[in-house]
Coordinates of C-alpha atoms and ligand atoms in Angstrom, one line a residue:
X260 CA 23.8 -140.6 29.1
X261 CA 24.6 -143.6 27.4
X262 CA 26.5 -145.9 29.5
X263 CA 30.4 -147.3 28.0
X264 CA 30.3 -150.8 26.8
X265 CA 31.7 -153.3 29.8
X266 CA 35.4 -153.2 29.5
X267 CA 36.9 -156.5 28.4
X268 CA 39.7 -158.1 30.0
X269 CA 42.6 -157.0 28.5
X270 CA 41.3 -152.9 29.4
X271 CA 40.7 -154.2 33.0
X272 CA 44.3 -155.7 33.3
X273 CA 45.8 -153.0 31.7
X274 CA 46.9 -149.8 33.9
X275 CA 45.0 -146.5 32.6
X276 CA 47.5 -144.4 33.5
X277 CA 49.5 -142.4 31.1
X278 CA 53.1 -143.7 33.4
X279 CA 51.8 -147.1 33.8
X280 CA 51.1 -147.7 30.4
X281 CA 54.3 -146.3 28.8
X282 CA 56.6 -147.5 31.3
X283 CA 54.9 -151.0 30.5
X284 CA 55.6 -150.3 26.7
X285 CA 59.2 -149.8 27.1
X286 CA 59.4 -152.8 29.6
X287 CA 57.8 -155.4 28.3
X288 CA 59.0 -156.0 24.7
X289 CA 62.4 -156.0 26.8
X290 CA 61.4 -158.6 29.2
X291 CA 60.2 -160.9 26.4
X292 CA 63.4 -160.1 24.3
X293 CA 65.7 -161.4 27.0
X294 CA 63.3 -164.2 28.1
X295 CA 63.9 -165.6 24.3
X296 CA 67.5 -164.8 24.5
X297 CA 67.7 -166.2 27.4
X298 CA 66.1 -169.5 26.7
X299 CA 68.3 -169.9 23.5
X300 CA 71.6 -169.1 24.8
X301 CA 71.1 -171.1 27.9
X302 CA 68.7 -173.4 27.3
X303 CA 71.0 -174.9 24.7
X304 CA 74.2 -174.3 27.0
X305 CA 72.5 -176.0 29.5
X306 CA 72.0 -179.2 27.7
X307 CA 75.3 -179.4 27.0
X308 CA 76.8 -179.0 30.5
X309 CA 74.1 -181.2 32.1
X310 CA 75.2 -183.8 29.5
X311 CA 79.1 -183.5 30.0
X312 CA 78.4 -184.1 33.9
X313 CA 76.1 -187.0 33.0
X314 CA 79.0 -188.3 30.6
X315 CA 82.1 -187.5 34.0
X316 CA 79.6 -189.9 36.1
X317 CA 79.5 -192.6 33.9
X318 CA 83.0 -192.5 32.9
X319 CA 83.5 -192.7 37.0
X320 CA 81.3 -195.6 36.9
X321 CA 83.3 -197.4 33.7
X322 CA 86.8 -197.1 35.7
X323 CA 85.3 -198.8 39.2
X324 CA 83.8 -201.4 37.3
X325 CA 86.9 -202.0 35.5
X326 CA 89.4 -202.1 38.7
X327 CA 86.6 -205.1 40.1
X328 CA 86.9 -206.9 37.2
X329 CA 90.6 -206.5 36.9
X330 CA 90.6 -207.0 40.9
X331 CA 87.9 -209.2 41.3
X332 CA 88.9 -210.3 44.9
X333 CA 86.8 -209.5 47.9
X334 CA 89.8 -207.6 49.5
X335 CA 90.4 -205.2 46.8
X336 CA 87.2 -204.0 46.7
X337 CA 87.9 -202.0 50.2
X338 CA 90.9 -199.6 48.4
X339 CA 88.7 -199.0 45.1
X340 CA 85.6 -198.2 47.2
X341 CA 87.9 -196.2 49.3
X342 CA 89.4 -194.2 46.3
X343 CA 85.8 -194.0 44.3
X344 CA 84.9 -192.1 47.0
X345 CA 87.6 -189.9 47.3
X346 CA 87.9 -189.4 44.5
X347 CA 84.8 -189.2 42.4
X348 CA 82.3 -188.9 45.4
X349 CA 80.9 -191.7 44.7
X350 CA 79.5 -194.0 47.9
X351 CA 79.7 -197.6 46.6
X352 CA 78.4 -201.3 48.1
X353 CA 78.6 -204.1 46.2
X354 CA 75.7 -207.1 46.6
X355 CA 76.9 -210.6 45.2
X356 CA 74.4 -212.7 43.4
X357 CA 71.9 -210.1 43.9
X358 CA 69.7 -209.8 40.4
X359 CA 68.5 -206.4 39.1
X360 CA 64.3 -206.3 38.6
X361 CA 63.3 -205.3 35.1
X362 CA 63.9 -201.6 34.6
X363 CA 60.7 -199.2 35.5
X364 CA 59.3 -197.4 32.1
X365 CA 60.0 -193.8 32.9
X366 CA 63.7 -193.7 34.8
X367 CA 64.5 -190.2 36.0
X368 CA 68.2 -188.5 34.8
X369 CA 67.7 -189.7 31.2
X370 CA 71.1 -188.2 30.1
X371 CA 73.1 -190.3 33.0
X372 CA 71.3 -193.1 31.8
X373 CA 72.3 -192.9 28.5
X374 CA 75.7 -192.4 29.4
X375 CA 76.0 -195.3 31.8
X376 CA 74.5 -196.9 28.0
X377 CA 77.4 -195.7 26.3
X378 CA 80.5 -196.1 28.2
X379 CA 79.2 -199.4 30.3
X380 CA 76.4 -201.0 28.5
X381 CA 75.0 -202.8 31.6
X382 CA 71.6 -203.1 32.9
X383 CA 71.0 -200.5 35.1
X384 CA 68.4 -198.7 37.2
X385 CA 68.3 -195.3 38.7
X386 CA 66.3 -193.7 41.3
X387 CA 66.5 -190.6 43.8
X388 CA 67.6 -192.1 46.9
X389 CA 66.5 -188.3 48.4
X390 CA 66.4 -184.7 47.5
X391 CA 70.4 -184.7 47.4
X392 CA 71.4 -188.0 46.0
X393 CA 70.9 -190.3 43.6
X394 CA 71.1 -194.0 43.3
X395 CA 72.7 -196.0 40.9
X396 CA 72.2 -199.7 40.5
X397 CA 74.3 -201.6 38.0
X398 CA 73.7 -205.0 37.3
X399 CA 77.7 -207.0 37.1
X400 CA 78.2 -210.3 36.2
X401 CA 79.1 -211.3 40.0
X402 CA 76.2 -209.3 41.6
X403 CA 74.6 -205.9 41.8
X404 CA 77.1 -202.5 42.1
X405 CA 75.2 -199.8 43.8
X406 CA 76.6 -195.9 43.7
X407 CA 74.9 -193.5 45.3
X408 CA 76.4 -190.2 43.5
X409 CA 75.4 -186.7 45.0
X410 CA 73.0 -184.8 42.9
X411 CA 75.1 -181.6 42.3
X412 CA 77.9 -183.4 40.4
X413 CA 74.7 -184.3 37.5
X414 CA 73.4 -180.5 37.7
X415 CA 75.1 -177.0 37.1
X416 CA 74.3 -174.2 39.8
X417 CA 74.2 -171.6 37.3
X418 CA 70.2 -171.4 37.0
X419 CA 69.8 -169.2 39.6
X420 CA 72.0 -166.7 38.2
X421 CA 69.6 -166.9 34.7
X422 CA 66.3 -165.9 37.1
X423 CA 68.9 -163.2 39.3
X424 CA 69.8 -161.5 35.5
X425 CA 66.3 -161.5 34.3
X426 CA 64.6 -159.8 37.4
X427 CA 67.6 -157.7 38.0
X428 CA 67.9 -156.1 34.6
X429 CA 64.1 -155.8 34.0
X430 CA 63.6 -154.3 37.9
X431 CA 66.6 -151.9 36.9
X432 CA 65.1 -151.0 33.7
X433 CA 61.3 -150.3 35.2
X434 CA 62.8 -147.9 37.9
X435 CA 64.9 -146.1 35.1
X436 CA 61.9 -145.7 32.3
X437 CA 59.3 -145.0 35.9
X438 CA 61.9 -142.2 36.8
X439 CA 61.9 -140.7 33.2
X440 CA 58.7 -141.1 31.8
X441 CA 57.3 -139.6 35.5
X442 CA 59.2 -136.4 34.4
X443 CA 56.8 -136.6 30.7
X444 CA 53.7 -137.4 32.5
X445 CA 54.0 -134.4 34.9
X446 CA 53.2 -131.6 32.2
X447 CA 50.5 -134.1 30.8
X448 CA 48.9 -134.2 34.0
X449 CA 49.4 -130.6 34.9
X450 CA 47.5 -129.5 31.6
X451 CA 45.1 -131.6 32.2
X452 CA 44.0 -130.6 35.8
X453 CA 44.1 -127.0 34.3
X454 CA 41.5 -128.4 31.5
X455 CA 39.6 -129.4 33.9
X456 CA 39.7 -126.6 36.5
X457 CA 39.4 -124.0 33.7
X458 CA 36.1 -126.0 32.6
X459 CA 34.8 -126.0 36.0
X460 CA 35.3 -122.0 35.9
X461 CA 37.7 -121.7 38.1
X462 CA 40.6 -119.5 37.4
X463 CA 43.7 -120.7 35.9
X464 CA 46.2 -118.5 35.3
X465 CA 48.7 -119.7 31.8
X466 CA 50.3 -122.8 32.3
X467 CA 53.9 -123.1 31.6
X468 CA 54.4 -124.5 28.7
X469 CA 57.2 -128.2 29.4
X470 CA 58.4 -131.4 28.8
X471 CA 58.5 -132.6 25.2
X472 CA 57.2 -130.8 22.0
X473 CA 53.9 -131.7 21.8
X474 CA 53.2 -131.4 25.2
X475 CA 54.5 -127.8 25.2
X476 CA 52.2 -127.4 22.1
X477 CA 49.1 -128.3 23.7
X478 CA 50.0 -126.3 26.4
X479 CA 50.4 -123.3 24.8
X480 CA 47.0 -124.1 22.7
X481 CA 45.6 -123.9 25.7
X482 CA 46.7 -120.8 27.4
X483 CA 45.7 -119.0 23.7
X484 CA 42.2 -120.5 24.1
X485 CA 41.8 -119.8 27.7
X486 CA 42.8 -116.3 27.0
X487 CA 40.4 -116.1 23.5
X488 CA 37.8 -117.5 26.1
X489 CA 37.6 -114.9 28.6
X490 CA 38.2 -112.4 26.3
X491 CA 34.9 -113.4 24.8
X492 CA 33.5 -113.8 28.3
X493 CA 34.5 -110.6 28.8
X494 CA 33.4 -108.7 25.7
X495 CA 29.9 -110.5 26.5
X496 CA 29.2 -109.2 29.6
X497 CA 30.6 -105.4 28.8
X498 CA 28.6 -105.3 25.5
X499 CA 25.3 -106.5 27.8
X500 CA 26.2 -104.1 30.9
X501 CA 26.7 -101.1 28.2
X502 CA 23.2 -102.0 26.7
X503 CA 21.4 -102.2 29.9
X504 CA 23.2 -99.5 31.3
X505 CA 22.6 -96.9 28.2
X506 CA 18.6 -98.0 28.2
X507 CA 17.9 -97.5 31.5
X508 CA 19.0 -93.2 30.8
X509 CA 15.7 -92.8 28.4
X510 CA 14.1 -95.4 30.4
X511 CA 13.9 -93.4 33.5
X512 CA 12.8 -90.2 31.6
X513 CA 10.4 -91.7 29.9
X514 CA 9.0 -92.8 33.3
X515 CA 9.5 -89.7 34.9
X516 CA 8.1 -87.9 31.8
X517 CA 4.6 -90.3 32.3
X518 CA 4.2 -89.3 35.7
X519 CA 4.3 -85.5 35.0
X520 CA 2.1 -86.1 32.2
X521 CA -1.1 -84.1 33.4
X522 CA -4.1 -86.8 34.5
X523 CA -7.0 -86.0 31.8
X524 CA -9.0 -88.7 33.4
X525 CA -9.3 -90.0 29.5
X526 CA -5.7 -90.7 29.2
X527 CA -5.3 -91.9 32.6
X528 CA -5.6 -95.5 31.9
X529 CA -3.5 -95.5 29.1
X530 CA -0.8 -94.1 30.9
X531 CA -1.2 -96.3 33.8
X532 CA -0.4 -99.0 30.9
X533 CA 3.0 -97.5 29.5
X534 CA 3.9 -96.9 33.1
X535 CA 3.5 -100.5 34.1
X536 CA 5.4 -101.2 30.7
X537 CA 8.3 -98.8 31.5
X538 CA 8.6 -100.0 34.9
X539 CA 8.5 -103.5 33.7
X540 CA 11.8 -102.7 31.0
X541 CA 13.6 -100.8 34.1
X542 CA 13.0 -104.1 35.9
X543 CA 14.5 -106.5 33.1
X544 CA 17.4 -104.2 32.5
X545 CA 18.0 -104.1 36.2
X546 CA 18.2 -107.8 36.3
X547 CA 20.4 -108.0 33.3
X548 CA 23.1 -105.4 35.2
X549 CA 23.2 -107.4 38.5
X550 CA 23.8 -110.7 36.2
X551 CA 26.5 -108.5 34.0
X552 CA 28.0 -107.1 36.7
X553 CA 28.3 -110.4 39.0
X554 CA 29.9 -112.9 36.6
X555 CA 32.6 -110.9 35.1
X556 CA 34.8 -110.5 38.5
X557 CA 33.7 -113.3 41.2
X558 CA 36.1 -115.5 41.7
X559 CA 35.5 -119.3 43.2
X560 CA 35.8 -120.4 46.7
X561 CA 35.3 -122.9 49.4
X562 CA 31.6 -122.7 49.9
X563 CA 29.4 -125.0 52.8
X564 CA 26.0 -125.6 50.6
X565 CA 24.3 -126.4 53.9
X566 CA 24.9 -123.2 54.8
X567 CA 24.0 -121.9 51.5
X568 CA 21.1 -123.6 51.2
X569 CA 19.5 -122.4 54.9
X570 CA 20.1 -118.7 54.5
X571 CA 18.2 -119.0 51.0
X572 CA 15.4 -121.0 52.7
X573 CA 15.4 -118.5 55.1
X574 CA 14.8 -115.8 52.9
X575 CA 12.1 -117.6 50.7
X576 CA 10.1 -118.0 54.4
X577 CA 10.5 -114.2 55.0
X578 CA 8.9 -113.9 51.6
X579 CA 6.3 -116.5 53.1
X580 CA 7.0 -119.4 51.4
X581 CA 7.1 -123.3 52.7
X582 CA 10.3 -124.3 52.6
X583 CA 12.1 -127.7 53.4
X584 CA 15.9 -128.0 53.4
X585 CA 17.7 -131.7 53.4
X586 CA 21.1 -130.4 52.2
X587 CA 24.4 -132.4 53.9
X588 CA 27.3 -130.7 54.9
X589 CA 29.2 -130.4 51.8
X590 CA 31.8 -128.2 51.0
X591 CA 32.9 -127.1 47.8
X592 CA 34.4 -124.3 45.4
X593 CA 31.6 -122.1 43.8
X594 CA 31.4 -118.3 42.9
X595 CA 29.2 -117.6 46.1
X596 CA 27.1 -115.0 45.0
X597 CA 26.3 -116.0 41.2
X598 CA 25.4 -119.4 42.7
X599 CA 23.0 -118.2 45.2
X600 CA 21.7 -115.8 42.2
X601 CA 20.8 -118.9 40.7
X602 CA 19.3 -120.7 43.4
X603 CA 17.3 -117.6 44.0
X604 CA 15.9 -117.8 40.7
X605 CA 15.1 -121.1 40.8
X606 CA 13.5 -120.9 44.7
X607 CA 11.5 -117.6 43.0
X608 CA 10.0 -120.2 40.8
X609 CA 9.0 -122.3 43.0
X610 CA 7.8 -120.3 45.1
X611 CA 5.8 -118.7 42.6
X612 CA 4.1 -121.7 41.1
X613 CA 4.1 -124.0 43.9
X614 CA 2.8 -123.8 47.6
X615 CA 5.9 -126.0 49.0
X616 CA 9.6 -126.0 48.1
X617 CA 12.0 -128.8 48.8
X618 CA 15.6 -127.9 48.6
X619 CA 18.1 -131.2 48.5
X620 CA 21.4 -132.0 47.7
X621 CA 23.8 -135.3 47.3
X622 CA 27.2 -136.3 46.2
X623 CA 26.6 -138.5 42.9
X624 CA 28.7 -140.4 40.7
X625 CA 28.9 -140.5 36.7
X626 CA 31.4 -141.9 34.4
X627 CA 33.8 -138.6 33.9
X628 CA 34.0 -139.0 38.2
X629 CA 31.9 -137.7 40.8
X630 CA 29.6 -134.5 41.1
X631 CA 27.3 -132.6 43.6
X632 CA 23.4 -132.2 42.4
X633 CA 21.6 -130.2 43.9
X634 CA 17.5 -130.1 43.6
X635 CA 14.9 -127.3 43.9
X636 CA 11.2 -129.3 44.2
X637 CA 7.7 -127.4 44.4
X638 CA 4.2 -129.1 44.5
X639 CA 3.0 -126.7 41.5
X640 CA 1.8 -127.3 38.2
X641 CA 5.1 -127.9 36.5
X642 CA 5.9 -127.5 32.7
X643 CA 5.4 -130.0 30.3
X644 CA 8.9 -131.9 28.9
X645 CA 7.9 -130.7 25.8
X646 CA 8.4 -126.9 27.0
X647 CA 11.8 -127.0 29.3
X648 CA 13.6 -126.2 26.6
X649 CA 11.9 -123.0 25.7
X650 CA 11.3 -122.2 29.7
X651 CA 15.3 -121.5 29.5
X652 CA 15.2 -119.4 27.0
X653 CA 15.7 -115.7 28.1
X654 CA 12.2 -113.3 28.0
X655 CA 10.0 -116.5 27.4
X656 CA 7.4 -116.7 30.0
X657 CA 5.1 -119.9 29.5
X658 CA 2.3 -119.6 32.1
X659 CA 0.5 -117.7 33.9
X660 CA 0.2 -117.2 37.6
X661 CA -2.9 -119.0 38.3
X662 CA -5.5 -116.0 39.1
X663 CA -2.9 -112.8 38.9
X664 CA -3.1 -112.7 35.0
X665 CA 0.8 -112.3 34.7
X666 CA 3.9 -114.2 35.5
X667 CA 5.2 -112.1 37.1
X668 CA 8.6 -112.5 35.9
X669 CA 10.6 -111.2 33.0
X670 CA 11.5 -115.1 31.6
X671 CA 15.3 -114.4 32.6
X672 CA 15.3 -116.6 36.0
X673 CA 15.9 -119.5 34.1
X674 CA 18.7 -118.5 31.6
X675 CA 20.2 -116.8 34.2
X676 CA 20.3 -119.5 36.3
X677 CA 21.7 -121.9 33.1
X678 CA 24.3 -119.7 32.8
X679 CA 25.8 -119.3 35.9
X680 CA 25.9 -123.5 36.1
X681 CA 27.3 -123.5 32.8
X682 CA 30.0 -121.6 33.9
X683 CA 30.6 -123.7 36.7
X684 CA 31.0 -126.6 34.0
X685 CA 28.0 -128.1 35.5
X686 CA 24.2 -128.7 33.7
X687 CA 21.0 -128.2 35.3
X688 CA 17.8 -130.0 34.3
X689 CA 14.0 -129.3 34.8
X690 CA 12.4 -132.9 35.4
X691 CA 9.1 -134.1 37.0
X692 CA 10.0 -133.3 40.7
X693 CA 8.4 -135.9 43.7
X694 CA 6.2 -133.3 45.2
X695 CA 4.6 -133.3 41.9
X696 CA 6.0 -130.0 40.7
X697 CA 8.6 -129.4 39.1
X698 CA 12.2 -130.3 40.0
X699 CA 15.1 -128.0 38.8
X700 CA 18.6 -130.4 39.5
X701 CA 22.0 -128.4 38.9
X702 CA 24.6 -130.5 38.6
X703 CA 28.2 -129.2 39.9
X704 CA 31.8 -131.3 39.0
X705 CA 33.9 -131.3 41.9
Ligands
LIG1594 N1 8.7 -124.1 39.2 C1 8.0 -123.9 38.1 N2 6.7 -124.4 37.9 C2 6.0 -124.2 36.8 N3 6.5 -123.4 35.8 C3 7.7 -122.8 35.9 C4 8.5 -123.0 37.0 N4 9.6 -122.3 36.9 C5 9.6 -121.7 35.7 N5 8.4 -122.0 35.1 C6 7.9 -121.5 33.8 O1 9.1 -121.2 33.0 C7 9.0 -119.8 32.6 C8 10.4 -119.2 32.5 O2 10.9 -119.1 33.9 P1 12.0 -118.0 34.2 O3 12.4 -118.1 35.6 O4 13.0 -118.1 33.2 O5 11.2 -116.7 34.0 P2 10.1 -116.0 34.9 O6 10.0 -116.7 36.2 O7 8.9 -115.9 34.2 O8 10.7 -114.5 35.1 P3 12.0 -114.1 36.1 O9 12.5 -115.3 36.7 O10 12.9 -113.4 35.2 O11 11.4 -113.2 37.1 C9 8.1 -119.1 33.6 O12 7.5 -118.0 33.0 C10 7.1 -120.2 33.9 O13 6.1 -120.3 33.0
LIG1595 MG1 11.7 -117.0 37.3

C-alpha cells in the first residue's frame, strides 16, 4: 500500500477533526477582525490620551518653574514644593548651581519630552527613577529642578481592559460555535461509525436520518444502500442454496441408481468412475450448502482468537497434523462459525500440502487505524505468486497431492475462505510463509 506523503506543517498544526476545524473557521476570522479593530480604534485613541497626560505634566512643570522665577527666594520654594505636590503629585528638589550632563541619545517617555519642549523649552533629561516613577531633571538658570512624577499620571490603565475584551469575546464565542457545531458533528460522526461497522459486516440496523440537510441526505443514502446491499447478499446466497439444494435430488439418484446397477465385471470399472464423480458433485454441493446456509443469518460477536485458534489446532492434531499455535489473547467481534469455516479451510490446506502448520496472530497498525492479522504457515511446497490469484478462484485446483494423484479438494477452500474475510471488511493474502510453505494472512479491522 503506498504510504501518504509526510504531512507538512500546516496539516500537522491543524486539528483533523470535523468540530475542531469548523469551530476554528468560525473563530478565527473573528479573532483577527477584532485584533485589527482593535488596534485601530485603540491604538490611535491611545496615542492621543498618552499624549494629553504627557501635555498635563509639562504644563505642571511650566507653572512651578514660573512661581520660582516669579518667587525666586529660597523661602518660597517650601509652599510651591508643598503645593506641586499636592497638587499635581509632583515630588520636587531643587539643586543650585548644579549643571545638567549632555542629554543621553535615546531618552525614554518621548511624548513628555516633547512636551516639556513645547511648553518649557529647557534642557532636560528624563529617566525611570523605578518601576513606578519617573524622573525629571530640568536644567534652570539658577540650578537644576528635579520632579520625580509617578508613572500612572503619563499612562492610561485602560489596556488591560483591550486584552480582557479580546479573550473574553473570543473565549465566549468558541464555547457558543463548540456547543453548536458539536450538535452538526454528532450525525457526521454517527454515519460514519455506521459506515464503518456496516463495512466490517456487522449489523447496523437504519440510521436516523439528522442534523442538517445534507447530512440527513447521506444518511438516508446510506440506509437505501445498506438495505440494496443485503438484499443482494441475500438473493446471493438463496439463488446458491436453491441450486445446491435442487442438484443434490438427481444427484443422489443417480448415485443410488449406480450402485443398483448390476456388476458385469466389464462395466465395473466404469461405474466405479461415475461413482467417484457423483460422489465428488454431492461433496462440492454439500460444501456450497454449509457456506449458503452459514453466512446469510450469523450475526457478530465478541470472540477470544486464542481460544479460537486452540480448538482448531486441536482438531487439525486429531486429524494428525503438526500443529503450533502463538495466538495472544485477543478479543474481538467476528461471526464465530463462518470464521472458524475459514480457518478450517485454510488449516485443511496446510495440512494437506505441508507436514507442519504454524497458526499466529498480532495486533498491527496501517494508515486507516489498527487491525488484527492472523497467519496460517505450513512447510509445504507453496504456490507460485504468479498463481494466488487463480488458487482463490472457486473449483480451480492447482496441484496435486504429491503421490495421491488428486487434490483432494474441490478448489472452494480458498474462495470460501475469501469470502467470509471479505465480509468481515478484512483481506487475506497468500505470501511466502517462514516455514517455507505457504503463509495465508487474513487481515481483520477492529
Ligand atoms: N497451503 C498450500 N500449499 C500449497 N498449495 C496450496 C495450499 N493451499 C492451497 N493450495 C493450492 O490452491 C488450490 C486451491 O485451494 P482451495 O483450498 O481453494 O481448494 P482445494 O484445497 O483444492 O479444495 P477444498 O478446499 O475445496 O477442499 C489447491 O488446489 C492447491 O493447489
Ligand atoms: Mg482447500
Amino acid at each position: 500500500m503506498a504510504t501518504p506523503p509526510p504531512p507538512t506543517l500546516i496539516r500537522r498544526l491543524l486539528p483533523r477533526g470535523l468540530l475542531a476545524r469548523s469551530v476554528l473557521i468560525i473563530v478565527m476570522p473573528l479573532l483577527v477582525v477584532q485584533v485589527v479593530a482593535l488596534q485601530l480604534f485603540y491604538g490611535s485613541h491611545w496615542e492621543v490620551v498618552s499624549r494629553r497626560l504627557a501635555m498635563s505634566v509639562a504644563g505642571d512643570l511650566a507653572t512651578v518653574t514660573g512661581l520660582m522665577e516669579r518667587f525666586p527666594d529660597e523661602e518660597d520654594r517650601g509652599w510651591i514644593f508643598a503645593a506641586a505636590l499636592v497638587n499635581s503629585e509632583l515630588v520636587l528638589s531643587f539643586d543650585p548651581r548644579a549643571q545638567l550632563p549632555s542629554p543621553p541619545d535615546n531618552m525614554p517617555e518621548r511624548d513628555l519630552a516633547r512636551a516639556i519642549a513645547e511648553q518649557l523649552n529647557l534642557p532636560v533629561i528624563i529617566s525611570h527613577a523605578d518601576s513606578r516613577t519617573v524622573r525629571i531633571d530640568l536644567q534652570l538658570r539658577t540650578g537644576v529642578l528635579t520632579a520625580e512624577v509617578p508613572r500612572k499620571r503619563l499612562f492610561t490603565g485602560t489596556v488591560y481592559l483591550f486584552w480582557l475584551w479580546l479573550i473574553g469575546s473570543s473565549a465566549l464565542l468558541f464555547a457558543i460555535a463548540a456547543l453548536f457545531m458539536r450538535n452538526q458533528v454528532k450525525p457526521i460522526r454517527r454515519l460514519a461509525v455506521a459506515a464503518e461497522a456496516f463495512g466490517m459486516g456487522r449489523e447496523v440496523g437504519p440510521i436516523k436520518p439528522e442534523g442538517a440537510v445534507e447530512v440527513r441526505q447521506a444518511a438516508t443514502a446510506f440506509n437505501l444502500m445498506q438495505a440494496r446491499v443485503r438484499r443482494f447478499l441475500a438473493q446471493r446466497t438463496e439463488m446458491l442454496a436453491g441450486v445446491s439444494h435442487d442438484l443434490r435430488t438427481p444427484l443422489t439418484r443417480m448415485r443410488l441408481a449406480l450402485a443398483m446397477l448390476p456388476g458385469r465385471t466389464a462395466d465395473a470399472e466404469e461405474i466405479a468412475e461415475l461413482t467417484d464423480d457423483v460422489v465428488e458433485m454431492e461433496r462440492m454441493i454439500e460444501a456450497y450448502l454449509s457456506f449458503a446456509r452459514g453466512e446469510g443469518s450469523e450475526q457478530t460477536e465478541a470472540v477470544d482468537l486464542a481460544q479460537m485458534a486452540e480448538e482448531m489446532a486441536q482438531r487439525a492434531r486429531r486429524d494428525g497434523a503438526l500443529v503450533e499455535v502463538a495466538v495472544p489473547a485477543i478479543t474481538m467481534r467476528l461471526r464465530p462459525d463462518a470464521m472458524r469455516r475459514a480457518l478450517a479451510n485454510l488449516i485443511d490446506n496446510a495440512r494437506r500440502h505441508g507436514k507442519r502448520i504454524a497458526l499466529s496472530a498480532a495486533w498491527v497498525s496501517r494508515p486507516g487505524g489498527t487491525a488484527v492479522e492472523i497467519a496460517v504457515d505450513d512447510d509445504g511446497p507453496g504456490i507460485p505468486p504468479t498463481r494466488r490469484e487463480e488458487a482463490f478462484r472457486p473449483f480451480v485446483r492447482l496441484t496435486e497431492v504429491a503421490g495421491t494423484g488428486s487434490t483432494g479438494g474441490t478448489g472452494l477452500g480458498l474462495a470460501i475462505a475469501r469470502d467470509i474475510v471479505r465480509a468481515h471488511g478484512g483481506e487475506i493474502f497468500l505470501e511466502d510463509g517462514p516455514l517455507g510453505g505457504l503463509r495465508a494472512r487474513i487481515r481483520l479491522p477492529v
